[in-house]
Short mmCIF file of C-alpha atoms in Angstrom, two decimals:
data_model
loop_
_atom_site.label_atom_id
_atom_site.label_comp_id
_atom_site.label_asym_id
_atom_site.label_seq_id
_atom_site.Cartn_x
_atom_site.Cartn_y
_atom_site.Cartn_z
CA MET A 21 101.62 84.89 101.21
CA VAL A 22 99.98 85.77 98.19
CA LEU A 23 98.27 89.23 98.19
CA LYS A 24 94.96 89.30 96.40
CA VAL A 25 93.26 92.85 95.75
CA THR A 26 90.16 91.40 96.79
CA ASP A 27 91.75 90.81 100.45
CA MET A 28 91.81 94.50 100.82
CA ALA A 29 88.36 95.33 99.99
CA ASN A 30 86.60 96.21 103.11
CA ASN A 31 82.68 97.43 102.92
CA GLY A 32 83.28 100.92 101.30
CA ASN A 33 86.09 102.04 103.86
CA SER A 34 88.91 103.74 102.37
CA LYS A 35 91.77 101.44 101.82
CA THR A 36 95.61 102.25 100.81
CA LEU A 37 98.07 100.07 99.10
CA THR A 38 101.64 101.02 98.61
CA ILE A 39 103.68 99.80 95.89
CA VAL A 40 107.60 100.20 96.11
CA SER A 41 109.42 99.71 92.88
CA ILE A 42 113.28 99.37 92.50
CA ASN A 43 113.71 97.99 89.08
CA GLY A 44 114.11 99.96 85.95
CA PRO A 45 110.93 99.49 83.49
CA TYR A 46 112.62 97.47 80.99
CA ARG A 47 114.46 94.96 83.03
CA ASP A 48 111.62 92.33 83.91
CA GLU A 49 107.95 92.18 84.05
CA ALA A 50 107.90 94.41 87.54
CA ALA A 51 106.95 97.79 86.26
CA TYR A 52 104.00 96.18 84.25
CA THR A 53 103.03 94.15 87.28
CA LEU A 54 102.75 97.19 89.58
CA ILE A 55 100.43 99.16 86.74
CA ARG A 56 98.49 95.90 86.58
CA LEU A 57 97.99 95.86 90.25
CA ALA A 58 97.26 99.38 90.77
CA HIS A 59 94.46 99.55 87.96
CA ALA A 60 93.10 96.06 89.84
CA ALA A 61 93.21 97.86 93.01
CA LYS A 62 91.50 101.17 92.23
CA GLU A 63 88.86 99.11 90.63
CA LYS A 64 87.89 97.93 93.97
CA GLY A 65 88.13 101.62 95.26
CA ILE A 66 91.84 101.20 96.88
CA ASN A 67 94.03 103.97 97.05
CA VAL A 68 97.40 103.39 95.69
CA ASN A 69 100.68 104.82 96.51
CA PHE A 70 103.90 104.59 94.20
CA PHE A 71 107.25 104.89 95.53
CA ASN A 72 109.94 104.54 92.70
CA TYR A 73 113.45 103.87 94.15
CA LEU A 74 116.81 102.60 92.97
CA ASP A 75 116.39 102.01 89.27
CA GLY A 76 112.34 102.22 89.59
CA THR A 77 112.82 105.85 89.27
CA ILE A 78 113.27 105.58 85.60
CA ILE A 79 109.67 104.09 85.36
CA GLY A 80 108.54 107.70 85.76
CA HIS A 81 111.15 109.10 83.22
CA LYS A 82 109.55 111.06 80.32
CA ASP A 83 110.27 110.52 76.84
CA GLN A 84 111.18 106.87 76.89
CA GLY A 85 111.78 105.78 73.37
CA PRO A 86 112.08 101.75 73.85
CA LYS A 87 112.00 99.90 70.07
CA GLU A 88 110.49 96.66 71.12
CA PHE A 89 108.36 97.42 74.38
CA PRO A 90 105.35 99.80 75.43
CA VAL A 91 106.55 102.75 76.92
CA VAL A 92 106.18 102.20 80.77
CA GLU A 93 106.02 105.88 81.55
CA GLN A 94 103.03 106.46 79.30
CA LEU A 95 101.03 103.67 81.17
CA PHE A 96 102.47 104.96 84.27
CA GLY A 97 101.43 108.20 83.57
CA THR A 98 97.79 107.13 82.54
CA ILE A 99 97.17 105.57 86.16
CA LEU A 100 98.59 108.81 87.76
CA LYS A 101 96.25 110.84 85.81
CA LYS A 102 93.33 108.80 86.92
CA GLY A 103 94.29 109.13 90.51
CA LEU A 104 92.81 112.64 90.33
CA LYS A 105 89.71 111.08 91.28
CA THR A 106 89.01 108.86 94.16
CA PRO A 107 90.33 106.54 94.82
CA LYS A 108 93.39 108.47 94.55
CA THR A 109 96.86 107.71 93.40
CA ASP A 110 100.24 109.48 94.44
CA ALA A 111 103.77 108.70 93.09
CA ILE A 112 106.93 109.92 94.76
CA ALA A 113 110.34 109.48 93.20
CA CYS A 114 113.52 109.26 95.83
CA ILE A 115 115.46 112.37 95.50
CA LYS A 116 118.61 110.61 95.98
CA CYS A 117 118.06 108.05 93.33
CA THR A 118 116.74 110.42 90.59
CA ASP A 119 119.88 112.73 91.14
CA ALA A 120 122.33 109.72 90.70
CA ARG A 121 120.40 109.06 87.70
CA GLY A 122 120.06 112.51 86.47
CA VAL A 123 116.26 112.00 86.07
CA THR A 124 115.41 114.32 88.70
CA LYS A 125 113.77 117.00 86.21
CA GLN A 126 112.44 114.45 83.93
CA GLN A 127 109.65 112.83 85.86
CA THR A 128 106.17 112.54 84.22
CA GLU A 129 103.40 114.81 85.38
CA GLY A 130 102.09 113.73 88.84
CA VAL A 131 105.38 112.35 89.97
CA VAL A 132 106.68 114.15 93.24
CA ILE A 133 110.19 114.21 94.30
CA GLY A 134 110.62 113.19 97.85
CA GLY A 135 112.52 110.94 100.19
CA LEU A 136 112.55 107.75 102.57
CA TYR A 137 110.78 109.74 104.86
CA ASP A 138 108.03 109.73 102.78
CA LEU A 139 107.98 105.99 102.21
CA GLY A 140 108.31 105.69 106.00
CA GLU A 141 104.91 107.52 106.53
CA TRP A 142 103.27 105.95 103.81
CA THR A 143 104.20 102.32 105.03
CA ALA A 144 103.02 103.41 108.59
CA GLU A 145 99.70 104.70 107.10
CA SER A 146 98.97 102.07 104.45
CA ASP A 147 96.89 98.82 105.00
CA LYS A 148 99.55 96.88 103.00
CA THR A 149 103.07 97.75 101.67
CA ILE A 150 104.44 95.38 98.71
CA LEU A 151 107.91 95.83 97.23
CA LEU A 152 108.34 94.73 93.66
CA GLY A 153 111.89 94.09 92.44
#
C-alpha cells in the first residue's frame, strides 16, 4: 500500500500522522523522506508526530557537521519550529536510544526525550503511523 498525504485530508477535521524513524540521518534517504512527508502533511493541515528510535535519534542531534550533505538537524528543526502553530508537530527521541548513543542532552530544540510508551500512545491516537528505516 502506498500512503498518499491526500488520503488523510478530511474536510477540515484534525488528522494526525506519526512517523517513526530508525535510521541515522546520513545512511540513506529516510531522514529526508520523513521531512518531505511532514512538510506535505502539514500543508494539508495534518498534525505530525516524529518518534526517533535507534539510530534515528541522531536526526535531532545538534551541531551536526557533515561535509557533503545538507545538515538534517537544521531541516528537522525547521519543521519542528513550524509546528508551534496548527497543524502542530511534536517530536520524541527514545531515551534508551539517546543514552546508548550519548546524545540525550544534545537534541535540537523541540525534541522531547521519552520512551516506547509515548510511541504506543501516539500510535493509538494517530490516523496513520509509518515506519521509515
